[in-house]
Amino acid sequence: MIKILVLVFLCTLSAVCAARPTVQKKLFGTHKGKPVYSYNLVNSDSSSVKILDYGGIITNLYTKDRYGKLGDIVLGFDNIQDYETKSPYFGALVGRYANRIAKGTFELDGVKYKLAINNPPNSLHGGLVGFDKRIWDVKRVISEEDSVGLELTLTSADMEEGFPGQLEVTVIYLLNNKNELSIEYKATTNKKTVINLTNHSYFNLAAGKAKNVLNHTVVIDADRFTIVDETQIPTGENRKVENTPFDFRKGQLIGDYIWTVKGGYDHNFCLNNPGTLHQVATVKEEISGRVLKVSTDQPGMQFYSGNFLDGSYKGKDSIVYVQHYGFAMETQHYPDSPNQREFPTTVLEPGQVYQTKTVYAW
């Protein structure tokens, strides 16, 4: 009888231990002679996310389909060299300013600042060497009973890429046993500046089993979207989505009206009820049964349908990424906000704390 009780106890203990999430660190490559490490976060449901200290890049995100089979639902590369030289921001932390700033210029208190023009005629995603091309410091590996994660920190010097102020940035990735991946951003500055941070993961919920994402059903909680000019800079008009190809409020396939949108979807949606963390978008892929839910406290979300994927990118497992092979949902402030007074402000003052959170759930 005692042996049976001991066996039951050990089996129970083993099950509890197996359920505890884990973190595994592995060398991924080198960047300018410095090691780059991959951190594999695994939860009790066997979902996992791999994150590099280079660019804070999410390289893999494994989730289960309707049959319980795991599949990788994000686009990326197998090696550091492609992330350094070819990547269109696959999975990266983007800053100091995500999205575009018109003609690479903005003013603060009468002082005009000039940025690199890396998306002619505009500045895009922080310039030539943005946060996506830096090795972040891993300040802490988080290992708790119901979650695992990474705390990454980065210092951006005053006038780096043309932005004023020394910026101290902290990003916390946390994967819990509820199949939620949260990304929490914090930053402070010693001089008045502008800031707009996001993660630029490209998703394909079919996990490589479909040729594109046009069969994904998307719901976005936004009554308005931002009108842009031919260079993707907002005109200042936020138009109602009603009776347009941008009305995702009740859900529609990405492919339903994409061919009526010049160039495809690459637009900022003005999210309803900004300022509090709440669900703003849902994406579903019927064949796999996978569902991705997006929650944020940000005022905007850039919905991008992978229009510029052109077959020139060979990703993980030698998969060629053709047009519309992935989609992005970048929670952030509106594009070109430093030059658009009517938009929610992106100004950060000394003594203030920039803080925002986004959660991806499945």
Coordinates of C-alpha atoms in Angstrom, one line a residue:
M1 CA 0.0 0.0 0.0
I2 CA 2.9 2.4 0.9
K3 CA 4.6 1.7 -2.4
I4 CA 1.4 2.5 -4.3
L5 CA 1.0 5.8 -2.4
V6 CA 4.7 6.7 -3.1
L7 CA 4.2 5.9 -6.8
V8 CA 1.1 8.0 -7.0
F9 CA 2.9 10.9 -5.2
L10 CA 5.9 10.7 -7.6
C11 CA 3.7 10.5 -10.7
T12 CA 1.7 13.6 -9.4
L13 CA 4.9 15.4 -8.6
S14 CA 6.3 14.6 -12.1
A15 CA 3.2 15.9 -13.7
V16 CA 3.4 19.2 -11.8
C17 CA 7.1 19.6 -12.7
A18 CA 6.4 18.8 -16.3
A19 CA 3.7 21.5 -16.3
R20 CA 6.1 24.2 -15.1
P21 CA 7.1 26.5 -18.0
T22 CA 10.8 26.5 -19.0
V23 CA 13.5 28.7 -20.6
Q24 CA 16.3 27.4 -22.7
K25 CA 19.2 29.5 -23.9
K26 CA 21.2 28.7 -27.0
L27 CA 23.8 30.4 -29.2
F28 CA 22.2 31.6 -32.4
G29 CA 25.2 33.3 -34.1
T30 CA 27.4 36.4 -33.8
H31 CA 26.8 40.1 -34.6
K32 CA 29.9 42.2 -35.1
G33 CA 31.9 39.7 -33.2
K34 CA 29.5 39.5 -30.3
P35 CA 27.4 36.4 -29.5
V36 CA 23.7 36.4 -30.2
Y37 CA 21.5 34.2 -28.1
S38 CA 18.1 32.6 -28.6
Y39 CA 15.8 32.1 -25.6
N40 CA 13.2 29.4 -26.0
L41 CA 10.2 30.0 -23.7
V42 CA 7.9 27.0 -23.3
N43 CA 4.7 26.9 -21.3
S44 CA 2.7 24.0 -19.8
D45 CA 0.6 23.6 -23.0
S46 CA 3.8 23.1 -25.1
S47 CA 3.3 26.5 -26.8
S48 CA 6.7 28.1 -27.2
V49 CA 8.3 31.3 -28.4
K50 CA 11.9 31.8 -29.4
I51 CA 13.4 35.3 -28.9
L52 CA 16.8 36.7 -29.8
D53 CA 18.6 39.3 -27.8
Y54 CA 19.5 40.8 -31.2
G55 CA 16.6 43.1 -32.0
G56 CA 14.4 41.4 -29.5
I57 CA 13.3 39.3 -32.5
I58 CA 10.6 36.7 -32.2
T59 CA 12.0 34.0 -34.5
N60 CA 9.4 31.3 -33.8
L61 CA 6.0 31.0 -32.2
Y62 CA 4.6 27.4 -31.9
T63 CA 0.9 27.0 -31.3
K64 CA -1.5 24.1 -31.7
D65 CA -3.9 23.6 -34.5
R66 CA -7.4 22.1 -34.1
Y67 CA -5.9 18.6 -33.8
G68 CA -3.3 19.6 -31.2
K69 CA -0.4 19.6 -33.6
L70 CA 2.2 22.3 -33.0
G71 CA 3.1 24.6 -35.9
D72 CA 5.3 27.8 -36.2
I73 CA 3.0 30.7 -37.0
V74 CA 5.6 33.5 -37.5
L75 CA 7.9 34.3 -40.4
G76 CA 11.6 34.6 -40.0
F77 CA 15.0 33.2 -40.8
D78 CA 17.2 30.3 -39.6
N79 CA 20.4 32.4 -39.3
I80 CA 21.6 35.8 -37.9
Q81 CA 23.1 36.9 -41.3
D82 CA 19.7 37.1 -43.0
Y83 CA 18.3 39.1 -40.0
E84 CA 21.2 41.5 -40.3
T85 CA 21.0 42.1 -44.1
K86 CA 17.7 41.0 -45.5
S87 CA 14.9 41.1 -43.0
P88 CA 11.9 43.4 -43.5
Y89 CA 11.7 43.7 -39.7
F90 CA 10.5 40.0 -39.2
G91 CA 9.6 39.7 -35.5
A92 CA 11.7 42.7 -34.4
L93 CA 11.3 45.3 -31.7
V94 CA 10.9 48.6 -33.6
G95 CA 12.1 52.0 -32.4
R96 CA 12.8 54.7 -31.7
Y97 CA 9.8 55.6 -33.8
A98 CA 7.8 52.8 -35.4
N99 CA 6.2 53.5 -38.8
R100 CA 6.9 56.6 -41.0
I101 CA 7.9 60.2 -40.3
A102 CA 7.3 62.4 -43.3
K103 CA 10.5 63.5 -45.1
G104 CA 12.5 62.4 -42.1
T105 CA 11.9 65.7 -40.2
F106 CA 10.0 66.9 -37.2
E107 CA 10.1 69.9 -34.8
L108 CA 10.1 70.1 -31.0
D109 CA 10.0 73.5 -29.3
G110 CA 11.1 75.2 -32.5
V111 CA 14.1 72.9 -33.1
K112 CA 14.0 71.0 -36.3
Y113 CA 15.4 67.4 -36.2
K114 CA 16.6 65.5 -39.3
L115 CA 16.4 61.7 -39.6
A116 CA 17.8 59.3 -42.1
I117 CA 15.6 58.8 -45.2
N118 CA 15.5 55.0 -45.4
N119 CA 12.1 54.7 -47.0
P120 CA 12.2 57.5 -49.6
P121 CA 11.1 60.1 -49.2
N122 CA 10.5 59.3 -45.5
S123 CA 12.1 57.9 -42.4
L124 CA 10.9 54.4 -41.4
H125 CA 11.0 52.3 -38.2
G126 CA 13.8 54.3 -36.4
G127 CA 16.2 54.8 -39.3
L128 CA 19.3 53.0 -40.6
V129 CA 20.2 51.3 -37.3
G130 CA 17.0 51.1 -35.3
F131 CA 16.3 49.0 -32.3
D132 CA 15.8 46.0 -34.5
K133 CA 19.6 46.0 -35.3
R134 CA 20.9 46.3 -31.8
I135 CA 21.9 43.6 -29.3
W136 CA 19.7 44.2 -26.2
D137 CA 20.9 43.5 -22.7
V138 CA 19.1 40.6 -21.1
K139 CA 18.6 42.0 -17.6
R140 CA 16.5 39.2 -16.3
V141 CA 15.3 35.7 -17.3
I142 CA 11.8 35.3 -15.7
S143 CA 10.9 31.9 -14.5
E144 CA 7.7 31.7 -12.4
E145 CA 5.2 28.9 -11.7
D146 CA 2.8 30.0 -14.4
S147 CA 4.9 32.0 -16.8
V148 CA 8.4 32.5 -18.3
G149 CA 9.9 35.5 -19.9
L150 CA 12.7 38.0 -20.7
E151 CA 13.4 41.5 -19.5
L152 CA 15.4 43.3 -22.2
T153 CA 17.0 46.7 -21.8
L154 CA 18.6 49.2 -24.3
T155 CA 20.1 52.6 -24.1
S156 CA 19.6 54.9 -27.1
A157 CA 22.1 57.8 -27.0
D158 CA 21.1 61.4 -27.4
M159 CA 20.9 62.2 -31.2
E160 CA 21.2 58.6 -32.1
E161 CA 19.6 58.3 -35.6
G162 CA 18.8 62.0 -35.2
F163 CA 16.4 61.7 -32.2
P164 CA 17.0 63.9 -29.2
G165 CA 17.4 62.7 -25.7
Q166 CA 19.1 59.7 -24.1
L167 CA 16.4 57.0 -24.0
E168 CA 16.4 54.2 -21.5
V169 CA 14.2 51.4 -22.8
T170 CA 12.8 48.2 -21.1
V171 CA 10.8 45.5 -22.9
I172 CA 9.4 42.5 -21.0
Y173 CA 8.2 39.5 -23.0
L174 CA 6.1 37.1 -20.9
L175 CA 4.6 33.8 -22.0
N176 CA 2.0 32.3 -19.5
N177 CA 0.2 29.0 -19.2
K178 CA -3.0 30.6 -20.6
N179 CA -1.3 30.8 -24.0
E180 CA -0.8 34.6 -23.8
L181 CA 2.3 36.3 -25.0
S182 CA 2.5 39.8 -23.5
I183 CA 4.9 42.6 -24.5
E184 CA 5.3 45.4 -22.1
Y185 CA 7.3 48.5 -23.1
K186 CA 8.7 51.2 -20.8
A187 CA 11.0 54.1 -21.5
T188 CA 12.4 57.3 -20.0
T189 CA 14.3 60.2 -21.5
N190 CA 16.6 63.0 -20.2
K191 CA 15.5 65.4 -23.0
K192 CA 12.2 66.0 -24.7
T193 CA 11.8 63.5 -27.6
V194 CA 9.3 61.4 -29.5
I195 CA 8.8 57.7 -29.2
N196 CA 6.7 55.0 -30.7
L197 CA 7.5 51.3 -30.1
T198 CA 6.1 48.1 -31.4
N199 CA 6.8 44.5 -32.4
H200 CA 6.8 43.7 -36.1
S201 CA 6.0 40.0 -36.2
Y202 CA 4.5 38.6 -39.4
F203 CA 2.0 35.9 -38.8
N204 CA 0.6 33.0 -40.9
L205 CA -1.8 30.9 -38.9
A206 CA -1.6 28.0 -41.4
A207 CA 2.0 27.5 -40.2
G208 CA 3.4 27.1 -43.7
K209 CA 0.6 24.9 -45.0
A210 CA -1.0 27.6 -47.2
K211 CA 0.4 29.8 -50.0
N212 CA -0.8 33.0 -48.5
V213 CA -2.9 34.5 -45.7
L214 CA -5.8 35.7 -47.9
N215 CA -8.1 33.0 -46.4
H216 CA -7.6 34.4 -42.9
T217 CA -10.7 36.0 -41.3
V218 CA -9.9 39.4 -39.6
V219 CA -11.9 41.4 -37.1
I220 CA -10.6 44.8 -36.1
D221 CA -12.4 47.0 -33.5
A222 CA -12.0 50.3 -35.3
D223 CA -14.6 52.7 -36.8
R224 CA -12.0 54.8 -38.6
F225 CA -8.7 54.4 -40.5
T226 CA -6.0 56.8 -41.5
I227 CA -6.0 58.1 -45.1
V228 CA -2.5 58.2 -46.5
D229 CA -0.8 59.7 -49.6
E230 CA 1.2 57.9 -52.2
T231 CA 4.2 57.7 -49.9
Q232 CA 2.2 56.2 -47.0
I233 CA 2.1 59.4 -45.0
P234 CA -1.2 60.4 -43.4
T235 CA -3.1 63.3 -45.0
G236 CA -4.6 64.1 -41.6
E237 CA -8.0 62.6 -42.4
N238 CA -9.3 59.6 -40.4
R239 CA -12.1 58.2 -42.5
K240 CA -15.0 56.0 -41.4
V241 CA -14.5 52.3 -42.4
E242 CA -18.2 51.9 -43.1
N243 CA -18.9 51.0 -46.8
T244 CA -15.1 50.6 -47.5
P245 CA -12.8 47.6 -47.9
F246 CA -11.4 48.6 -44.5
D247 CA -14.6 47.6 -42.5
F248 CA -13.3 44.6 -40.5
R249 CA -15.7 45.3 -37.6
K250 CA -17.8 42.2 -38.2
G251 CA -15.0 40.2 -39.8
Q252 CA -14.0 39.5 -43.4
L253 CA -11.3 37.6 -45.2
I254 CA -8.1 39.4 -46.0
G255 CA -8.6 38.4 -49.6
D256 CA -12.2 39.7 -49.9
Y257 CA -11.4 43.2 -51.0
I258 CA -7.6 43.4 -51.0
W259 CA -7.5 43.8 -54.7
T260 CA -9.6 47.0 -54.5
V261 CA -7.0 48.5 -52.2
K262 CA -4.0 50.0 -54.1
G263 CA -0.9 48.1 -53.0
G264 CA -2.9 46.0 -50.5
Y265 CA -3.5 46.7 -46.8
D266 CA -0.8 48.8 -45.1
H267 CA -2.9 51.2 -43.0
N268 CA -3.3 52.5 -39.5
F269 CA -6.6 51.7 -37.9
C270 CA -7.8 54.1 -35.2
L271 CA -8.7 51.7 -32.5
N272 CA -11.9 52.2 -30.5
N273 CA -11.5 52.9 -26.7
P274 CA -7.8 53.5 -26.6
G275 CA -5.9 53.9 -23.3
T276 CA -7.0 50.7 -21.6
L277 CA -5.8 47.2 -22.3
H278 CA -8.6 45.4 -24.3
Q279 CA -9.0 43.1 -27.2
V280 CA -8.8 45.0 -30.5
A281 CA -8.4 42.3 -33.1
T282 CA -9.0 38.6 -33.9
V283 CA -7.7 36.5 -36.7
K284 CA -8.9 33.0 -37.6
E285 CA -7.7 30.5 -40.1
E286 CA -10.4 27.9 -40.8
I287 CA -8.4 24.9 -42.0
S288 CA -6.0 24.9 -39.0
G289 CA -8.6 26.1 -36.6
R290 CA -6.0 28.6 -35.1
V291 CA -7.2 31.9 -33.7
L292 CA -5.0 34.8 -32.7
K293 CA -6.3 37.5 -30.5
V294 CA -4.7 40.9 -30.1
S295 CA -5.2 43.2 -27.1
T296 CA -3.5 46.6 -26.5
D297 CA -3.9 50.0 -24.8
Q298 CA -2.5 51.8 -27.9
P299 CA -4.6 54.2 -30.0
G300 CA -3.6 52.6 -33.3
M301 CA -2.7 49.4 -35.1
Q302 CA -1.0 49.1 -38.5
F303 CA -2.6 46.2 -40.3
Y304 CA -0.2 45.0 -43.1
S305 CA -0.9 42.2 -45.5
G306 CA 2.6 41.4 -46.6
N307 CA 2.4 43.3 -49.9
F308 CA 6.1 43.7 -50.3
L309 CA 7.0 40.0 -49.8
D310 CA 8.0 39.2 -53.4
G311 CA 9.6 35.8 -53.3
S312 CA 13.1 37.1 -52.7
Y313 CA 13.1 36.1 -49.0
K314 CA 13.9 32.5 -48.3
G315 CA 12.8 31.9 -44.7
K316 CA 13.0 29.1 -42.1
D317 CA 13.0 25.6 -43.5
S318 CA 13.8 27.1 -47.0
I319 CA 10.2 28.4 -47.3
V320 CA 10.0 31.2 -49.9
Y321 CA 7.9 34.1 -48.7
V322 CA 5.8 35.3 -51.6
Q323 CA 3.4 38.2 -51.7
H324 CA 0.8 38.1 -48.9
Y325 CA 2.5 35.1 -47.2
G326 CA 2.2 36.8 -43.8
F327 CA 0.3 39.6 -42.1
A328 CA 1.3 42.0 -39.3
M329 CA -0.7 43.8 -36.6
E330 CA 1.6 46.4 -35.2
T331 CA 0.0 48.1 -32.2
Q332 CA 1.4 51.6 -32.0
H333 CA 0.6 55.3 -32.3
Y334 CA -0.4 56.8 -35.7
P335 CA 2.2 57.3 -38.4
D336 CA 3.9 60.7 -38.6
S337 CA 2.3 61.8 -35.3
P338 CA 5.2 64.2 -34.6
N339 CA 4.0 66.3 -37.6
Q340 CA 0.3 65.8 -37.1
R341 CA -1.0 67.9 -34.2
E342 CA -4.5 66.4 -34.3
F343 CA -3.1 62.9 -33.7
P344 CA -2.5 61.5 -30.2
T345 CA 0.9 62.8 -29.0
T346 CA 4.1 60.7 -29.1
V347 CA 6.1 63.3 -27.2
L348 CA 7.9 62.1 -24.1
E349 CA 9.2 64.6 -21.5
P350 CA 11.9 64.1 -18.9
G351 CA 10.3 62.8 -15.7
Q352 CA 7.6 61.0 -17.6
V353 CA 7.4 57.2 -18.2
Y354 CA 6.4 55.9 -21.6
Q355 CA 4.5 52.7 -20.8
T356 CA 2.3 50.4 -23.0
K357 CA 1.3 46.8 -23.3
T358 CA 0.2 44.4 -26.0
V359 CA -0.9 40.8 -25.6
Y360 CA -1.1 38.1 -28.3
A361 CA -3.3 35.2 -27.3
W362 CA -4.3 31.9 -29.0

